[in-house]
Amino acid sequence: KNSCWQVILKEGTVEPKQIGWRKNKPDKIILPYLSPIRQLLCNLFPISHSQITRLYSRFTSLDKGENGTLSCGAVRSILNYFKFSLPARSVIREDFQRIPELAINPLGDRIINAFFPEGEDQVNFRGFMRTLAHFRPIEDNEKSKDQNGPEPLNSRSNKLHFAFRLYDLDKDDKISRDELLQVLRMMVGVNISDEQLGSIADRTIQEADQDGDSAISFAEFVKVLEKVDVEQKMSIRFLH
Amino acid sequence: MLLNLQNILPSIVPESCLLILVGLLLGGIIFGAQEKSPPVMNSDVFFLYLLPPIVLDAGYFMPTRLFFENFGTIFWYAVVGTLWNAIGIGISLFGICQISAFGLTDITLLQNLLFGSLISAVDPVAVLAVFENIHVNEQLYILVFGESLLNDAITVVLYNLFKSFCQMRTIKIVDIFAGIANFFIVGIGGVLIGILLGFVAAFTTRFTHKIRVIEPLFVFLYSYLSYITAEMFHLSGIMAITACAMTMNKYVEENVSQKSYTTIKYFMKMLSSVSETLIFIFMGVSTVGKNHEWNWAFVSFTLLFCLIWRALGVFVLTQIINVFRTIPLTFKDQFIIAYGGLRGAICFSLVFLLPPAVFPRKKLFITAVIVVIFFTVFIQGITIRPLVEFLDVKRSNKKQPAVSEEIYNRFFDHVKTGIEDVCGHWGHNFWRDKFKKFDNKYLRRLLIRENQPKSSIVSLYKKLEIKHAIEMAESGMISKVPSSASLSENHEGKIKPLSPTEMENMREILTKNLYQIRHRTMSYNRHSLAADANEKQAKEILIRRRHSLRESLRKTNSLSRERPAAANTKRFLSLPKNTKLPEKLRVRNKTSSRVGDSSDSEMDAATTVLNLRPRAGKILRDQREKQQRPLPEFRMEWKNEVDGKQDGGEAHQEPSGQPQPSVGFRQPLLTRPRFGTLTGEDLPTDHRSTRPMPPPRLVRQASQGERQRNKPENQPY
């Protein structure tokens, strides 16, 4: 009961059997609805229980390719022939790139990168969920409770941090003019010349920069966005 | 000032209102000139000629994926909601009629029920006309719109049921059950006819590549045929034509040429615009005349009950259905659904169809219906927008927004859309997958022609790929390209403060040029097709990705030219796209591909392989021969590759004479485009494996994105 979830949370990988994956119907997950577990999960990852089911099946579909009944057996037998074991369920970048909508999203590459922890090329379900947890809507009853515990992943500050990391490629906690230009260039059509873009970037930095270092630190980033409804903009309703 | 009015008016007043006013004016003129009632809109004309184009247009452009994801809710609202409304209004009106002070005692219960059933029909025409003005989220839109389409079945059944009951002497219980059964027959029968004819249409278009000019004709003919056939059997014509349009859309779109497709779209829009205009004008014309009987009580109570029962119904039903939904409907959603239940021309025509022999007070009904329609279209139509905005109270900032704010806002929107796409938004669905499997296995083979025509983005993509490959191969990557690094020159000097005009300029530039967020579903618009703008944007993004990938490749290549280990990475080309690479291989791959934003390891492999094989043309030709290679042979090659790797990569530098292993999978040697495969322009291709996943399909219809994704995985395993 408790153990299957603790396995997911602790070890980050999961065997289908452990979460009640039925043998004959690999596409369905049956998860027991147990409120203590839900509590536990909500404390650790602010995501509701029913969504985990959904996201897990989505994760596995990314993993195997779209069609859930692609014969894993065939792949497995090839690999077994060469004595390679099937690695624990995880996704690599190519799996994300298979999502066509991401290909025409201007920030598609950055978003994909955000899923992968530092320097790694694959992400397991736990990491997947961890990234998605940033996008859970903030509920009112969560705001007041537990002030002294660790901040939930979907707090405003963590959401902003997530966005900041999308800009800040070299992870020096500053958005330099160059990084800003790169993102701008990705978001903008071909009709804007480099000079115009440069001046827009300059202006953006100027509006945010307070300590005069021609770069935007995280604190400055937060300040600039204090009037923007980040909670609403970075929440996906279905992760409720 | 007149010009000013022209700008403001359409946004305040929905077009339907204006059209009705025009109709009223027209009717008044005719009445005044001839002193008799103007020609009333003939119900036949309405049902046979005016209504089908509108429903066809709606069904064709309906975002199917969204529709089916919400199908349960839509069905619930349509069936149970309409029943609730009909019976509620009927019974309460009957209660009112019993009060003798109003002089309505001769209206029986059955007549009231019949009246209730026809007035509870939410009308797709009116809903569409009004919802264009208010931009609601797509889920809400699909709920109201889907409901208005589906409730036609209920309305038809109830209407016929009560009409025949009115004419019968006695009513037995078995008749009531027959009525219920009739509902299922009518609804399901209509849908089946629609689907059947949709398949026939798709099948027909499979063979039309020699007669492209009349392809659009088939679309219209078959859909109209489905409507007529359904009506002939007393089934629901609206459901038939909707089902037909939805079915056709999936397959026909791939069979017809680009130009035919454009023609179909535009012609459909044209027809539906014309029909809608005519309907509303007719309604206005028919209002003026002598067919009225005014009774304060009846009319006002009808209006009151319509509103009350609708609100109650939506509220109660939502409470129930929220338990089953993943995304519960908020209060604001409920309000919009309730308030957006507009009545329109369908009720109008149905009331004219009432046989006057059975309904001595027919004129009273007509008056009441007209009042309700006018009220919903005018008052509700005009006020819905301000009310929506009022409910949407935002913490608005009156300060002049900074230039950067737009950037940030758009940034967040893109991120959110991207993450939604990763989540698959509403997740996995067992039935949808099953259907997709079935679809791919049987239907698409049957209905879609091989040798597909290419759309503009697809051809562009292919051209880029080939150009890229040839360039790589022949030039040896010597030429330089101004990379994004050039933008990062050190910016010396202070940033000078900008004047307000310059800020305005910047803001303007940004507004015009920032990319739009991809709409998951095209927001339905009667009067325009927004696809073209999105296509252009998608093209630009694609091209830019190519450039950045090319640059990262150049960097990689210059780094790894000396590394023999890099030669090993070419093995990955031969793997099926979704093989789980064992850890070892991946780790090795990682080290050679850690350059740049994108980490498409296959691209690296492509580079290194190209180093070995400078003649891209020959490669493509080889590949052409390999198209027919059966699978087992491919497996063998793959195995050899890996074995060879064990001995050390160098031996595999030039698998001369050996066909490129990757080809067995019908993938190009050159690159592993993430959308699928790339072949030369004139290669005969098997549509399944080489089908690129064109973004424009996405733009046209989001649901195809999933199917496209499916393609490369459908390898003959």
PDB file of N, CA, C and O in Angstrom, chain B residues 389-431:
ATOM      1  N   GLU B 389     -16.460  39.975 -18.938  1.00  0.00           N
ATOM      2  CA  GLU B 389     -15.311  40.749 -18.494  1.00  0.00           C
ATOM      3  C   GLU B 389     -15.445  41.138 -17.040  1.00  0.00           C
ATOM      4  O   GLU B 389     -14.468  41.179 -16.304  1.00  0.00           O
ATOM      5  N   PHE B 390     -16.636  41.398 -16.638  1.00  0.00           N
ATOM      6  CA  PHE B 390     -16.852  41.772 -15.244  1.00  0.00           C
ATOM      7  C   PHE B 390     -16.496  40.630 -14.316  1.00  0.00           C
ATOM      8  O   PHE B 390     -15.899  40.816 -13.263  1.00  0.00           O
ATOM      9  N   LEU B 391     -16.891  39.422 -14.743  1.00  0.00           N
ATOM     10  CA  LEU B 391     -16.617  38.274 -13.895  1.00  0.00           C
ATOM     11  C   LEU B 391     -15.148  37.944 -13.826  1.00  0.00           C
ATOM     12  O   LEU B 391     -14.679  37.252 -12.954  1.00  0.00           O
ATOM     13  N   ASP B 392     -14.450  38.440 -14.821  1.00  0.00           N
ATOM     14  CA  ASP B 392     -13.058  38.069 -14.966  1.00  0.00           C
ATOM     15  C   ASP B 392     -12.169  39.067 -14.289  1.00  0.00           C
ATOM     16  O   ASP B 392     -11.166  39.480 -14.837  1.00  0.00           O
ATOM     17  N   VAL B 393     -12.526  39.465 -13.102  1.00  0.00           N
ATOM     18  CA  VAL B 393     -11.849  40.620 -12.504  1.00  0.00           C
ATOM     19  C   VAL B 393     -10.363  40.386 -12.370  1.00  0.00           C
ATOM     20  O   VAL B 393      -9.920  39.481 -11.684  1.00  0.00           O
ATOM     21  N   LYS B 394      -9.631  41.205 -13.030  1.00  0.00           N
ATOM     22  CA  LYS B 394      -8.187  41.056 -12.971  1.00  0.00           C
ATOM     23  C   LYS B 394      -7.623  42.186 -12.155  1.00  0.00           C
ATOM     24  O   LYS B 394      -8.177  43.265 -12.078  1.00  0.00           O
ATOM     25  N   ARG B 395      -6.471  41.896 -11.597  1.00  0.00           N
ATOM     26  CA  ARG B 395      -5.795  42.989 -10.907  1.00  0.00           C
ATOM     27  C   ARG B 395      -5.094  43.804 -11.963  1.00  0.00           C
ATOM     28  O   ARG B 395      -3.946  43.569 -12.286  1.00  0.00           O
ATOM     29  N   SER B 396      -5.789  44.705 -12.518  1.00  0.00           N
ATOM     30  CA  SER B 396      -5.186  45.418 -13.634  1.00  0.00           C
ATOM     31  C   SER B 396      -4.351  46.581 -13.132  1.00  0.00           C
ATOM     32  O   SER B 396      -4.633  47.201 -12.120  1.00  0.00           O
ATOM     33  N   ASN B 397      -3.334  46.820 -13.866  1.00  0.00           N
ATOM     34  CA  ASN B 397      -2.381  47.848 -13.480  1.00  0.00           C
ATOM     35  C   ASN B 397      -2.534  49.027 -14.424  1.00  0.00           C
ATOM     36  O   ASN B 397      -2.340  48.889 -15.622  1.00  0.00           O
ATOM     37  N   LYS B 398      -2.864  50.156 -13.887  1.00  0.00           N
ATOM     38  CA  LYS B 398      -3.147  51.280 -14.765  1.00  0.00           C
ATOM     39  C   LYS B 398      -1.891  51.935 -15.293  1.00  0.00           C
ATOM     40  O   LYS B 398      -1.927  52.763 -16.168  1.00  0.00           O
ATOM     41  N   LYS B 399      -0.786  51.573 -14.717  1.00  0.00           N
ATOM     42  CA  LYS B 399       0.456  52.221 -15.143  1.00  0.00           C
ATOM     43  C   LYS B 399       0.770  51.808 -16.567  1.00  0.00           C
ATOM     44  O   LYS B 399       0.414  50.734 -17.027  1.00  0.00           O
ATOM     45  N   GLN B 400       1.471  52.663 -17.236  1.00  0.00           N
ATOM     46  CA  GLN B 400       1.896  52.370 -18.601  1.00  0.00           C
ATOM     47  C   GLN B 400       2.783  51.130 -18.581  1.00  0.00           C
ATOM     48  O   GLN B 400       3.795  51.115 -17.920  1.00  0.00           O
ATOM     49  N   PRO B 401       2.439  50.113 -19.314  1.00  0.00           N
ATOM     50  CA  PRO B 401       3.232  48.883 -19.209  1.00  0.00           C
ATOM     51  C   PRO B 401       4.613  49.068 -19.799  1.00  0.00           C
ATOM     52  O   PRO B 401       4.801  49.793 -20.758  1.00  0.00           O
ATOM     53  N   ALA B 402       5.538  48.410 -19.195  1.00  0.00           N
ATOM     54  CA  ALA B 402       6.898  48.509 -19.683  1.00  0.00           C
ATOM     55  C   ALA B 402       7.025  47.709 -20.975  1.00  0.00           C
ATOM     56  O   ALA B 402       6.232  46.829 -21.265  1.00  0.00           O
ATOM     57  N   VAL B 403       8.052  48.059 -21.696  1.00  0.00           N
ATOM     58  CA  VAL B 403       8.304  47.343 -22.943  1.00  0.00           C
ATOM     59  C   VAL B 403       8.487  45.863 -22.670  1.00  0.00           C
ATOM     60  O   VAL B 403       8.039  44.995 -23.400  1.00  0.00           O
ATOM     61  N   SER B 404       9.132  45.613 -21.565  1.00  0.00           N
ATOM     62  CA  SER B 404       9.479  44.225 -21.303  1.00  0.00           C
ATOM     63  C   SER B 404       8.284  43.387 -20.899  1.00  0.00           C
ATOM     64  O   SER B 404       8.322  42.168 -21.012  1.00  0.00           O
ATOM     65  N   GLU B 405       7.236  44.038 -20.465  1.00  0.00           N
ATOM     66  CA  GLU B 405       6.127  43.236 -19.947  1.00  0.00           C
ATOM     67  C   GLU B 405       5.524  42.350 -20.999  1.00  0.00           C
ATOM     68  O   GLU B 405       5.154  41.205 -20.752  1.00  0.00           O
ATOM     69  N   GLU B 406       5.431  42.919 -22.190  1.00  0.00           N
ATOM     70  CA  GLU B 406       4.854  42.098 -23.242  1.00  0.00           C
ATOM     71  C   GLU B 406       5.726  40.878 -23.499  1.00  0.00           C
ATOM     72  O   GLU B 406       5.228  39.778 -23.727  1.00  0.00           O
ATOM     73  N   ILE B 407       7.026  41.122 -23.442  1.00  0.00           N
ATOM     74  CA  ILE B 407       7.934  40.002 -23.663  1.00  0.00           C
ATOM     75  C   ILE B 407       7.715  38.937 -22.602  1.00  0.00           C
ATOM     76  O   ILE B 407       7.605  37.749 -22.906  1.00  0.00           O
ATOM     77  N   TYR B 408       7.661  39.389 -21.364  1.00  0.00           N
ATOM     78  CA  TYR B 408       7.501  38.405 -20.298  1.00  0.00           C
ATOM     79  C   TYR B 408       6.182  37.670 -20.415  1.00  0.00           C
ATOM     80  O   TYR B 408       6.118  36.454 -20.259  1.00  0.00           O
ATOM     81  N   ASN B 409       5.139  38.419 -20.692  1.00  0.00           N
ATOM     82  CA  ASN B 409       3.838  37.760 -20.804  1.00  0.00           C
ATOM     83  C   ASN B 409       3.848  36.701 -21.879  1.00  0.00           C
ATOM     84  O   ASN B 409       3.386  35.577 -21.687  1.00  0.00           O
ATOM     85  N   ARG B 410       4.398  37.088 -23.020  1.00  0.00           N
ATOM     86  CA  ARG B 410       4.403  36.123 -24.108  1.00  0.00           C
ATOM     87  C   ARG B 410       5.279  34.929 -23.759  1.00  0.00           C
ATOM     88  O   ARG B 410       4.973  33.790 -24.086  1.00  0.00           O
ATOM     89  N   PHE B 411       6.369  35.230 -23.087  1.00  0.00           N
ATOM     90  CA  PHE B 411       7.271  34.153 -22.662  1.00  0.00           C
ATOM     91  C   PHE B 411       6.526  33.142 -21.809  1.00  0.00           C
ATOM     92  O   PHE B 411       6.589  31.927 -22.037  1.00  0.00           O
ATOM     93  N   PHE B 412       5.801  33.647 -20.837  1.00  0.00           N
ATOM     94  CA  PHE B 412       5.072  32.733 -19.963  1.00  0.00           C
ATOM     95  C   PHE B 412       4.032  31.937 -20.734  1.00  0.00           C
ATOM     96  O   PHE B 412       3.838  30.751 -20.479  1.00  0.00           O
ATOM     97  N   ASP B 413       3.395  32.606 -21.660  1.00  0.00           N
ATOM     98  CA  ASP B 413       2.372  31.887 -22.411  1.00  0.00           C
ATOM     99  C   ASP B 413       2.977  30.760 -23.217  1.00  0.00           C
ATOM    100  O   ASP B 413       2.429  29.653 -23.288  1.00  0.00           O
ATOM    101  N   HIS B 414       4.124  31.039 -23.830  1.00  0.00           N
ATOM    102  CA  HIS B 414       4.752  29.976 -24.605  1.00  0.00           C
ATOM    103  C   HIS B 414       5.148  28.814 -23.722  1.00  0.00           C
ATOM    104  O   HIS B 414       4.973  27.649 -24.082  1.00  0.00           O
ATOM    105  N   VAL B 415       5.684  29.152 -22.557  1.00  0.00           N
ATOM    106  CA  VAL B 415       6.106  28.075 -21.648  1.00  0.00           C
ATOM    107  C   VAL B 415       4.911  27.244 -21.239  1.00  0.00           C
ATOM    108  O   VAL B 415       4.946  26.009 -21.246  1.00  0.00           O
ATOM    109  N   LYS B 416       3.855  27.935 -20.914  1.00  0.00           N
ATOM    110  CA  LYS B 416       2.672  27.204 -20.467  1.00  0.00           C
ATOM    111  C   LYS B 416       2.139  26.301 -21.565  1.00  0.00           C
ATOM    112  O   LYS B 416       1.802  25.132 -21.328  1.00  0.00           O
ATOM    113  N   THR B 417       2.078  26.829 -22.773  1.00  0.00           N
ATOM    114  CA  THR B 417       1.600  26.002 -23.882  1.00  0.00           C
ATOM    115  C   THR B 417       2.498  24.795 -24.077  1.00  0.00           C
ATOM    116  O   THR B 417       2.024  23.679 -24.286  1.00  0.00           O
ATOM    117  N   GLY B 418       3.806  25.039 -23.981  1.00  0.00           N
ATOM    118  CA  GLY B 418       4.728  23.936 -24.166  1.00  0.00           C
ATOM    119  C   GLY B 418       4.534  22.850 -23.137  1.00  0.00           C
ATOM    120  O   GLY B 418       4.490  21.659 -23.461  1.00  0.00           O
ATOM    121  N   ILE B 419       4.393  23.257 -21.897  1.00  0.00           N
ATOM    122  CA  ILE B 419       4.217  22.244 -20.854  1.00  0.00           C
ATOM    123  C   ILE B 419       2.884  21.535 -21.018  1.00  0.00           C
ATOM    124  O   ILE B 419       2.777  20.327 -20.802  1.00  0.00           O
ATOM    125  N   GLU B 420       1.898  22.268 -21.418  1.00  0.00           N
ATOM    126  CA  GLU B 420       0.609  21.602 -21.661  1.00  0.00           C
ATOM    127  C   GLU B 420       0.753  20.541 -22.725  1.00  0.00           C
ATOM    128  O   GLU B 420       0.176  19.460 -22.637  1.00  0.00           O
ATOM    129  N   ASP B 421       1.533  20.864 -23.760  1.00  0.00           N
ATOM    130  CA  ASP B 421       1.711  19.877 -24.809  1.00  0.00           C
ATOM    131  C   ASP B 421       2.458  18.666 -24.300  1.00  0.00           C
ATOM    132  O   ASP B 421       2.189  17.543 -24.708  1.00  0.00           O
ATOM    133  N   VAL B 422       3.408  18.893 -23.428  1.00  0.00           N
ATOM    134  CA  VAL B 422       4.122  17.752 -22.888  1.00  0.00           C
ATOM    135  C   VAL B 422       3.196  16.864 -22.089  1.00  0.00           C
ATOM    136  O   VAL B 422       3.218  15.647 -22.190  1.00  0.00           O
ATOM    137  N   CYS B 423       2.337  17.499 -21.298  1.00  0.00           N
ATOM    138  CA  CYS B 423       1.415  16.708 -20.495  1.00  0.00           C
ATOM    139  C   CYS B 423       0.431  15.958 -21.349  1.00  0.00           C
ATOM    140  O   CYS B 423      -0.249  15.073 -20.863  1.00  0.00           O
ATOM    141  N   GLY B 424       0.327  16.358 -22.585  1.00  0.00           N
ATOM    142  CA  GLY B 424      -0.705  15.739 -23.387  1.00  0.00           C
ATOM    143  C   GLY B 424      -2.058  16.254 -22.970  1.00  0.00           C
ATOM    144  O   GLY B 424      -3.069  15.662 -23.244  1.00  0.00           O
ATOM    145  N   HIS B 425      -2.023  17.313 -22.296  1.00  0.00           N
ATOM    146  CA  HIS B 425      -3.159  18.030 -21.732  1.00  0.00           C
ATOM    147  C   HIS B 425      -4.171  17.168 -21.022  1.00  0.00           C
ATOM    148  O   HIS B 425      -4.245  17.160 -19.822  1.00  0.00           O
ATOM    149  N   TRP B 426      -4.958  16.465 -21.691  1.00  0.00           N
ATOM    150  CA  TRP B 426      -5.933  15.695 -20.957  1.00  0.00           C
ATOM    151  C   TRP B 426      -5.559  14.232 -20.852  1.00  0.00           C
ATOM    152  O   TRP B 426      -6.380  13.388 -20.568  1.00  0.00           O
ATOM    153  N   GLY B 427      -4.324  13.967 -21.106  1.00  0.00           N
ATOM    154  CA  GLY B 427      -3.857  12.633 -20.788  1.00  0.00           C
ATOM    155  C   GLY B 427      -4.288  11.573 -21.764  1.00  0.00           C
ATOM    156  O   GLY B 427      -4.826  11.829 -22.811  1.00  0.00           O
ATOM    157  N   HIS B 428      -4.043  10.429 -21.372  1.00  0.00           N
ATOM    158  CA  HIS B 428      -4.236   9.254 -22.189  1.00  0.00           C
ATOM    159  C   HIS B 428      -5.674   8.785 -22.121  1.00  0.00           C
ATOM    160  O   HIS B 428      -6.338   8.939 -21.139  1.00  0.00           O
ATOM    161  N   ASN B 429      -6.062   8.158 -23.183  1.00  0.00           N
ATOM    162  CA  ASN B 429      -7.429   7.696 -23.186  1.00  0.00           C
ATOM    163  C   ASN B 429      -7.470   6.341 -23.873  1.00  0.00           C
ATOM    164  O   ASN B 429      -7.042   6.195 -25.005  1.00  0.00           O
ATOM    165  N   PHE B 430      -7.983   5.393 -23.171  1.00  0.00           N
ATOM    166  CA  PHE B 430      -7.949   4.035 -23.673  1.00  0.00           C
ATOM    167  C   PHE B 430      -8.701   3.906 -24.991  1.00  0.00           C
ATOM    168  O   PHE B 430      -8.209   3.333 -25.960  1.00  0.00           O
ATOM    169  N   TRP B 431      -9.888   4.493 -25.033  1.00  0.00           N
ATOM    170  CA  TRP B 431     -10.692   4.327 -26.234  1.00  0.00           C
ATOM    171  C   TRP B 431     -10.101   5.067 -27.418  1.00  0.00           C
ATOM    172  O   TRP B 431     -10.139   4.596 -28.544  1.00  0.00           O
TER     173      TRP B 431
END
